Coordinates of N, CA and C in Angstrom, one line a residue:
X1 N -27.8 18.1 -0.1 CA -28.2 19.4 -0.6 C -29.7 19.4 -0.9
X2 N -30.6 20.1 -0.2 CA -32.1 20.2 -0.3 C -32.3 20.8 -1.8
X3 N -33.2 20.4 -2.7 CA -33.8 21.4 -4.0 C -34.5 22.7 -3.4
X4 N -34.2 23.6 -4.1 CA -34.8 24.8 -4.0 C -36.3 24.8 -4.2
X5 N -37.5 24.8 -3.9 CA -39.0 24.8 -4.5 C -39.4 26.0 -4.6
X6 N -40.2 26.7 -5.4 CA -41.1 27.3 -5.6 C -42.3 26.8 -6.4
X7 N -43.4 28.3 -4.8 CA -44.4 27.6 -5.0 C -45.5 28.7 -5.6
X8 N -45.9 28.6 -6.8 CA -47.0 29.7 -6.8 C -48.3 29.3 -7.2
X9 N -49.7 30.2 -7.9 CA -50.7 29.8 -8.2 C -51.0 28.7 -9.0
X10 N -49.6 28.5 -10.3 CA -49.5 27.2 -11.6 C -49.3 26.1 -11.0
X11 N -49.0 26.3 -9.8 CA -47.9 24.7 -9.0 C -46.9 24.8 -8.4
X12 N -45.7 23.6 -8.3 CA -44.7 23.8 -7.5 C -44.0 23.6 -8.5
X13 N -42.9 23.9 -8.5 CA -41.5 24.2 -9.4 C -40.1 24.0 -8.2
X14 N -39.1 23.4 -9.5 CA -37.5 23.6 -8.5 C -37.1 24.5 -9.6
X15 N -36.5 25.5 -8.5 CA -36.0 26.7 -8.8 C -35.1 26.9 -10.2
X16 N -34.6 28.1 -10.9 CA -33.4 28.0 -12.1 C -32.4 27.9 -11.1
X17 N -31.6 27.0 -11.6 CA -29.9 26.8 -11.1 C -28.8 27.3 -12.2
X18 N -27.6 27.9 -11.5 CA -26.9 27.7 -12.6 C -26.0 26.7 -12.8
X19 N -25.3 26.4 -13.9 CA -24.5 25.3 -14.5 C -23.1 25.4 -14.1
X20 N -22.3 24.8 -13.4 CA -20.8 25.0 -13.7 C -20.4 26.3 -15.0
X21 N -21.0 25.7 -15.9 CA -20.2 25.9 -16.9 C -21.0 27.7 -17.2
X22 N -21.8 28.2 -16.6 CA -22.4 30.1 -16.1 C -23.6 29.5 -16.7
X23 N -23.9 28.6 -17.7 CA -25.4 28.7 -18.3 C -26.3 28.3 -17.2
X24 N -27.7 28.8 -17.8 CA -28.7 28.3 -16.8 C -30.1 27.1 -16.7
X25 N -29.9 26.8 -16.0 CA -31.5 25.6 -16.2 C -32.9 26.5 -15.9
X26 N -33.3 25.9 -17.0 CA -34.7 26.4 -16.7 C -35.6 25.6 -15.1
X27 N -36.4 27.0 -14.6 CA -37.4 25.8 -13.5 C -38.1 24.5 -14.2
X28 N -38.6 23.8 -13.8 CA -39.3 22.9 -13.7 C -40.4 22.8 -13.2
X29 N -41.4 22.0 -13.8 CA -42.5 22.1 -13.0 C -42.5 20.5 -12.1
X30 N -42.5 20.2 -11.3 CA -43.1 18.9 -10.4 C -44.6 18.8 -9.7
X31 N -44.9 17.5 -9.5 CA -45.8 17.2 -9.3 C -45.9 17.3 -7.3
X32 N -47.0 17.2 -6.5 CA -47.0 17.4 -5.3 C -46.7 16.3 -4.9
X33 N -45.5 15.9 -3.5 CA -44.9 14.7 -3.5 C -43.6 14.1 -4.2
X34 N -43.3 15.3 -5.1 CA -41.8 14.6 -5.8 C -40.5 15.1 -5.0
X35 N -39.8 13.4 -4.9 CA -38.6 13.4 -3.9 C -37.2 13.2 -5.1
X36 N -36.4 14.2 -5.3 CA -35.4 14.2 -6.1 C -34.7 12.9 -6.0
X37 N -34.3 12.6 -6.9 CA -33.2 11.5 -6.7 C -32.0 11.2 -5.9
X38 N -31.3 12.7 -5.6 CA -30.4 12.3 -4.6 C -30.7 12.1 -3.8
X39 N -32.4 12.3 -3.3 CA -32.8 12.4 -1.9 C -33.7 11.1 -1.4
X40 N -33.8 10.0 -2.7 CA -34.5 9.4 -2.2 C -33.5 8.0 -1.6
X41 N -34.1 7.6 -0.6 CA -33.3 6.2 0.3 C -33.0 5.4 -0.8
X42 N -31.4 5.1 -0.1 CA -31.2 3.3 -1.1 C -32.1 2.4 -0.5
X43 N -32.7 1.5 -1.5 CA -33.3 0.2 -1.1 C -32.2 -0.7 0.0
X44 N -33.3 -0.9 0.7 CA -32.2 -2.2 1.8 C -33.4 -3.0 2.0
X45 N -32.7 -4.5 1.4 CA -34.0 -5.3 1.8 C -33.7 -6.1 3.3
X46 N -34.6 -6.9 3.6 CA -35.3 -7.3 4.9 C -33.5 -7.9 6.0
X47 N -33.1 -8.6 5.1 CA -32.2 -9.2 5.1 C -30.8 -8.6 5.7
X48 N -30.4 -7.2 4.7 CA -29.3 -6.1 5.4 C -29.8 -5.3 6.5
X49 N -31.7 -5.1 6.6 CA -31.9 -4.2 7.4 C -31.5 -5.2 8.6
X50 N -32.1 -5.9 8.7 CA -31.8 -7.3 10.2 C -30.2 -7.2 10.3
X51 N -29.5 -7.3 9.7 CA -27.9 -7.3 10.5 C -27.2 -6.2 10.6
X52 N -27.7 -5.4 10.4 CA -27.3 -3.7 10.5 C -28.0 -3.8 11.8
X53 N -28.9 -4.2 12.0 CA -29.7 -4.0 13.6 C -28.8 -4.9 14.5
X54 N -28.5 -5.6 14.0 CA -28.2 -6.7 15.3 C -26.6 -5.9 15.8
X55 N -26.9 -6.1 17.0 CA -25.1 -5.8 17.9 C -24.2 -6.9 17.4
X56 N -23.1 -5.7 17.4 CA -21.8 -6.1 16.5 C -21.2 -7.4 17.6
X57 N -21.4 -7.4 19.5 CA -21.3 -8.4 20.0 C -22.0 -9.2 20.4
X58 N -21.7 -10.4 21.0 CA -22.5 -11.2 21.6 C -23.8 -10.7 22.8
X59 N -24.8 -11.3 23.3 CA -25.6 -11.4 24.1 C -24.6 -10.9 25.7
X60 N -24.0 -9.5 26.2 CA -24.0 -9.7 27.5 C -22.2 -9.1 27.5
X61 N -22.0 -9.2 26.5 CA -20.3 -9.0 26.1 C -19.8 -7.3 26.1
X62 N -19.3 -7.3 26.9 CA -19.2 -5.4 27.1 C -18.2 -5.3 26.0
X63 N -17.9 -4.1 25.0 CA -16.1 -3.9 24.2 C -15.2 -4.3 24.5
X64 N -15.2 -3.5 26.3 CA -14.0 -4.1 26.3 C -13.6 -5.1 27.1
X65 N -14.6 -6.3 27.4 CA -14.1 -7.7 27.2 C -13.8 -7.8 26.0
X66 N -14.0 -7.4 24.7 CA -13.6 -7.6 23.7 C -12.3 -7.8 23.3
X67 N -11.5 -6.8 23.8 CA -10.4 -6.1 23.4 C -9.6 -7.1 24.1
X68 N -10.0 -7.6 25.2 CA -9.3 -9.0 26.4 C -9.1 -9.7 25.5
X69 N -10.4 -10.4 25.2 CA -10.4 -11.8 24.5 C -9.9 -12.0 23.4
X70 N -9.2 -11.1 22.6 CA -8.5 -10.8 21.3 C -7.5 -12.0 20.9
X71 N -6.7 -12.2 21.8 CA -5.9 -13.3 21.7 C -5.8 -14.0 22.2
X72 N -6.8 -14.6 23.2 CA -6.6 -15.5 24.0 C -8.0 -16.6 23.1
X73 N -8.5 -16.2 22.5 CA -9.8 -17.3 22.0 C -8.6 -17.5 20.1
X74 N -8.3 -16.9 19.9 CA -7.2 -17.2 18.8 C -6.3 -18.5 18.6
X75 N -6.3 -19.2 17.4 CA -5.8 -20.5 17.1 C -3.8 -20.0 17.0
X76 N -2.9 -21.0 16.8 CA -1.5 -20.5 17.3 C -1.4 -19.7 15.4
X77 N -1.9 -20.4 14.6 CA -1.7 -19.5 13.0 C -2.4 -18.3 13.3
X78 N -3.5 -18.4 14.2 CA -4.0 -17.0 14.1 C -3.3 -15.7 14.7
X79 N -2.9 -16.3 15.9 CA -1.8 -15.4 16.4 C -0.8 -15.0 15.7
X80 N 0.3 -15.8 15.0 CA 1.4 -15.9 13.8 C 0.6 -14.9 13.0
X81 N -0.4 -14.8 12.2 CA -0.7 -14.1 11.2 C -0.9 -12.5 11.8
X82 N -1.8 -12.6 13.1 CA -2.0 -11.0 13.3 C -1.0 -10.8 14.0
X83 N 0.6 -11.6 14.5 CA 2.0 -10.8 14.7 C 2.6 -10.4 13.4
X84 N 2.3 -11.3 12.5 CA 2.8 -10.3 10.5 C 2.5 -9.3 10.7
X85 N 0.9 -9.2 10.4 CA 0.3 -8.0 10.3 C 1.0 -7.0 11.0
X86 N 1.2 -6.7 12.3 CA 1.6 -6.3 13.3 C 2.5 -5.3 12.6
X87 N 3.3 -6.5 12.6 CA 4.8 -6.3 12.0 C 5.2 -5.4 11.1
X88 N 4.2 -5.6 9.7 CA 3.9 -4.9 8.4 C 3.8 -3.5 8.6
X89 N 2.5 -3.5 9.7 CA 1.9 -2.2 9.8 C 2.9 -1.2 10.3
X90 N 3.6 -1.8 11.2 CA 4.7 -1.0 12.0 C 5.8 -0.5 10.9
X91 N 6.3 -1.8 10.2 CA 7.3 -1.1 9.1 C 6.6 0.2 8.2
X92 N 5.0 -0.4 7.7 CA 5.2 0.6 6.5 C 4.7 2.4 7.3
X93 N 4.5 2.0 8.9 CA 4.1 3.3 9.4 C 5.6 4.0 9.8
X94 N 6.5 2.8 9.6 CA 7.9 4.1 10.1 C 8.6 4.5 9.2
X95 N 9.1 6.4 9.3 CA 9.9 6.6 8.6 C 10.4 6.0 7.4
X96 N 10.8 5.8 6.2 CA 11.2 5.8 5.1 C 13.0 5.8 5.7
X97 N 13.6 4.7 5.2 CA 15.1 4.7 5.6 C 16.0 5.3 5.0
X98 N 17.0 5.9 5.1 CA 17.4 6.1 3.8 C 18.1 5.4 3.1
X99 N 17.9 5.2 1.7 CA 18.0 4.0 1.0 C 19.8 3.7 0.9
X100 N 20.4 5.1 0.3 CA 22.2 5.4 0.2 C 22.8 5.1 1.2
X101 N 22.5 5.3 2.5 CA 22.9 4.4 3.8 C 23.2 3.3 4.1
X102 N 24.3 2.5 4.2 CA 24.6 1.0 3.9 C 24.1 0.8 5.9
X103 N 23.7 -0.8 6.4 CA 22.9 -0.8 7.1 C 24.4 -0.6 8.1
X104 N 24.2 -0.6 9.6 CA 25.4 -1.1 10.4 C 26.0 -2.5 10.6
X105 N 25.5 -2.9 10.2 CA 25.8 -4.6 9.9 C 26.9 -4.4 8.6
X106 N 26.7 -3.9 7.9 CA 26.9 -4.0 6.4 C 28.9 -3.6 6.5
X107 N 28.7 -2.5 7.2 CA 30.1 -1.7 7.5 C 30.9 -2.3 8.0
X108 N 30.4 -3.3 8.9 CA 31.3 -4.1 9.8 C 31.7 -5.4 8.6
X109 N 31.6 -5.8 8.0 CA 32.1 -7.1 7.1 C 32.9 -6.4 6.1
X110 N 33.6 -7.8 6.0 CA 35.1 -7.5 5.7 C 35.0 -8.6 4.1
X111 N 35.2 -8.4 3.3 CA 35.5 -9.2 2.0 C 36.2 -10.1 1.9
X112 N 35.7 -11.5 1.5 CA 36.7 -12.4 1.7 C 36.7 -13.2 0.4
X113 N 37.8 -13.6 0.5 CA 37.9 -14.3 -1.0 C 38.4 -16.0 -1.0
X114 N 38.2 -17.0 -0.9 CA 38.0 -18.0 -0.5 C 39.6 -18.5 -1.1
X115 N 40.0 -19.8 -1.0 CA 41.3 -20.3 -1.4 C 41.0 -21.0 -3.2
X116 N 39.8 -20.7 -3.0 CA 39.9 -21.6 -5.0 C 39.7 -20.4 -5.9
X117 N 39.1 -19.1 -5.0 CA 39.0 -18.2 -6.3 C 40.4 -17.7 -6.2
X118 N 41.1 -17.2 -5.1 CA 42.6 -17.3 -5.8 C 42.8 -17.8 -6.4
X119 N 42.9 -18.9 -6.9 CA 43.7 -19.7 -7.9 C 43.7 -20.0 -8.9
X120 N 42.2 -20.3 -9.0 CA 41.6 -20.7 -10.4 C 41.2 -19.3 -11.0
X121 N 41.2 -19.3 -12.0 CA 40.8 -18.2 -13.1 C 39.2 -18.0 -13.6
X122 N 39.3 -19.3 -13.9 CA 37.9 -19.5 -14.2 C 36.8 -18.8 -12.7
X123 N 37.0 -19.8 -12.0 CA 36.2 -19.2 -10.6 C 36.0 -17.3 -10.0
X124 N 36.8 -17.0 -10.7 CA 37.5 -15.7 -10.2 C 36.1 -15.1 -11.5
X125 N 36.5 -15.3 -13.0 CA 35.8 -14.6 -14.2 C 33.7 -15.1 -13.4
X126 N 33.3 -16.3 -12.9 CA 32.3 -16.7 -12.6 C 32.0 -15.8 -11.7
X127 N 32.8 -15.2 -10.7 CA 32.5 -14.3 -9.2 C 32.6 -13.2 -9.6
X128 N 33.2 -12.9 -10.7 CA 32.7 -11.5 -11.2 C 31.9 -11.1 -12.1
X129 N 31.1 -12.1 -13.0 CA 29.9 -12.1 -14.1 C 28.9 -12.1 -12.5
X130 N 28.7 -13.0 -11.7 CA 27.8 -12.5 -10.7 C 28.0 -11.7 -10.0
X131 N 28.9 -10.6 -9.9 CA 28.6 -9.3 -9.3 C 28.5 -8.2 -10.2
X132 N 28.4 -8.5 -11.5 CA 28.2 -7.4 -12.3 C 26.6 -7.7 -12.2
X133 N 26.2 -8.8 -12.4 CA 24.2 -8.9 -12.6 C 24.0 -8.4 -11.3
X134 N 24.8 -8.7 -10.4 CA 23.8 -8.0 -9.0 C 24.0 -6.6 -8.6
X135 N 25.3 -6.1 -9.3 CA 25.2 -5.0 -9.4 C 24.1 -4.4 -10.6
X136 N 24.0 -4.5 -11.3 CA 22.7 -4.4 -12.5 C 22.0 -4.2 -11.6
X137 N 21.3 -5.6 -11.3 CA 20.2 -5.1 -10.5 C 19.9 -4.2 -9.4
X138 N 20.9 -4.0 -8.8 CA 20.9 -2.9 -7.9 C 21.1 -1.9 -8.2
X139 N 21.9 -1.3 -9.7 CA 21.4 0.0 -10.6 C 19.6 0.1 -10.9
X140 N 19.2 -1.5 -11.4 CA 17.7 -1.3 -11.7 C 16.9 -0.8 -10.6
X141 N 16.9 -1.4 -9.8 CA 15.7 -1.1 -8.3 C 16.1 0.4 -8.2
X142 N 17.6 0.9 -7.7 CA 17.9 2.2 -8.0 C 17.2 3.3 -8.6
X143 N 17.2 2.9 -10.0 CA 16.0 3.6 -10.8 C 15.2 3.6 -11.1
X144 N 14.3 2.2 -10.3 CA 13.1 2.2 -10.1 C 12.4 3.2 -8.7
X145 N 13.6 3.4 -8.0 CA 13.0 4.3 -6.6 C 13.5 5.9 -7.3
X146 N 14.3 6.2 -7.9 CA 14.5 7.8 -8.5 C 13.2 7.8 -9.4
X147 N 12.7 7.0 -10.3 CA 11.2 7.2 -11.5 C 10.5 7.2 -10.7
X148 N 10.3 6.7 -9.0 CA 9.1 6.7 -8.6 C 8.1 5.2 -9.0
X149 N 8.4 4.6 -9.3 CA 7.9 3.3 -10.2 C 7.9 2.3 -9.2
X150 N 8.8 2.5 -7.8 CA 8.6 1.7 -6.4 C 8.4 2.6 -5.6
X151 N 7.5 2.9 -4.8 CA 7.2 3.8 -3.9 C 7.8 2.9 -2.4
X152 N 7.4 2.0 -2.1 CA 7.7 1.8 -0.8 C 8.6 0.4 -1.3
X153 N 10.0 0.5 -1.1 CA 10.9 -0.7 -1.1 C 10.6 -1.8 0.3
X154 N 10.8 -3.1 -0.2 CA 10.4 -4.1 1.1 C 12.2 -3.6 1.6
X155 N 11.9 -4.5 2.6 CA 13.5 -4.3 3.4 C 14.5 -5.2 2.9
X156 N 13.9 -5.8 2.4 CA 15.1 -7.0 1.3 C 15.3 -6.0 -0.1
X157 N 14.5 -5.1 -0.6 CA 15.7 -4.1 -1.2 C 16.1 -3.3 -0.5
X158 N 16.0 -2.8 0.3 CA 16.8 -1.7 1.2 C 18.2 -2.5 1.1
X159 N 17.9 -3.5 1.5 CA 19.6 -4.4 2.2 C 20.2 -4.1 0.8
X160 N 19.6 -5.1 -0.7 CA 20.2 -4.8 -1.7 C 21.0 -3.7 -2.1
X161 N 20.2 -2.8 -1.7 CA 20.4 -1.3 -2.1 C 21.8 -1.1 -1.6
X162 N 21.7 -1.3 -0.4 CA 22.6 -1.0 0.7 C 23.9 -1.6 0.4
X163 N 23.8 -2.8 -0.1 CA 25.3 -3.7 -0.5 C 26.1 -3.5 -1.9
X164 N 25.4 -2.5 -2.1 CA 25.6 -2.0 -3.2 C 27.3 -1.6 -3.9
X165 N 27.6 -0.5 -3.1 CA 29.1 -0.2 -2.8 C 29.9 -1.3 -2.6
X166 N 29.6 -2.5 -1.8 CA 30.2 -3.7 -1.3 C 30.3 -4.3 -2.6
X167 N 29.6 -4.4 -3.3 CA 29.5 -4.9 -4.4 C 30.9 -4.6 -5.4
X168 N 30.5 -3.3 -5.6 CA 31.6 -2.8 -6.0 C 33.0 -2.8 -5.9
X169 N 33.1 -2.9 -4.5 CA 34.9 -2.7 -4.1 C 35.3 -3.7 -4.2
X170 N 34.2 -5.6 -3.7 CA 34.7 -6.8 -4.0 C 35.0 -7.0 -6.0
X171 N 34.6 -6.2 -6.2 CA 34.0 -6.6 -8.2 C 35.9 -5.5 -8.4
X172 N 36.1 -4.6 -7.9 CA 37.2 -4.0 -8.2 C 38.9 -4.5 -7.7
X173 N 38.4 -5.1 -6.4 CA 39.6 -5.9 -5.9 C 39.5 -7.5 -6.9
X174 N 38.7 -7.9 -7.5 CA 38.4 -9.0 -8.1 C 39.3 -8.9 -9.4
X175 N 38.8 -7.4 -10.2 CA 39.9 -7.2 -11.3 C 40.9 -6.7 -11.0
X176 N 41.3 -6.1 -10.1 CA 43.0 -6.0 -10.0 C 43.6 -6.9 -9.4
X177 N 42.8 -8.5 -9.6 CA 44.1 -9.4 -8.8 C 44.1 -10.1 -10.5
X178 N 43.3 -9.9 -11.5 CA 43.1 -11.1 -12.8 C 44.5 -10.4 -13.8

């Protein structure tokens, strides 16, 4: 945004402005040569100006040899890390799942109950103290995505999320056999 100047017989002046708020500024008088503040250059010393000049490639290297050489001059962790990334980027750019949806995997298993927790009592009360905590926690994350408090769930709570019901019907067949 340039300053307004006026110029008459007294000197030069920047113009009255008004204020946000309706009041007004008085002109000003300046001297000949005055560069406002927002208008004057940031300092760049010798050092930033030199690699701001220099080309982002090598001596002779077109872009897109660049784009070639991407993964072929790469160490095998280096590869491994920019297939993560990869990976990451893809999940957090697709659609949002929905979370109340158990996965297709999920639908297909069947609840099983092994030959000691029939029998023993104790084992039966321990298999169901841990499906009430993991039900808990699957109420918490729950209500950590309705508060908004988790915006993007990794995919290991989605699953949680997801086994949720399962949780349930094993924790309800558990008490109607005790």
């Amino acid at each position: 945004m340039a300053t307004p100047y006026v110029t008459d017989d007294s000197g030069k002046y920047i113009a009255a402005t008004q204020r946000p708020d309706g009041s007004w500024r008085r002109p000003r008088r300046v001297k000949d040569g005055y560069v406002p503040q927002e208008e004057v250059p940031v300092y760049e010393n010798k050092y930033v100006k030199f690699f701001k000049s220099k080309p982002e490639l090598p001596p002779g290297m077109s872009p897109e040899d660049e784009t070639q050489s991407d993964a072929a001059g790469l160490s095998k962790t280096a590869k491994r890390n920019m297939k993560r990334k990869e990976k990451r980027k893809q999940q957090s750019q697709s659609p949002q799942e929905d979370v109340k949806a158990p996965s297709a995997e999920l639908e297909h298993m069947t609840l099983a109950t092994d030959e000691k927790t029939a029998s023993d009592p104790t084992e039966k009360t321990k298999k169901m103290k841990n499906l009430r905590k993991k039900l808990r926690q699957v109420e918490e994350l729950q209500q950590k995505l309705d508060s908004g408090e988790l915006k993007t769930p990794s995919k290991e709570q989605l699953d949680k999320l997801s086994r949720g019901q399962a949780l349930r019907d094993e924790l309800r067949l558990l008490e109607a056999d005790l």
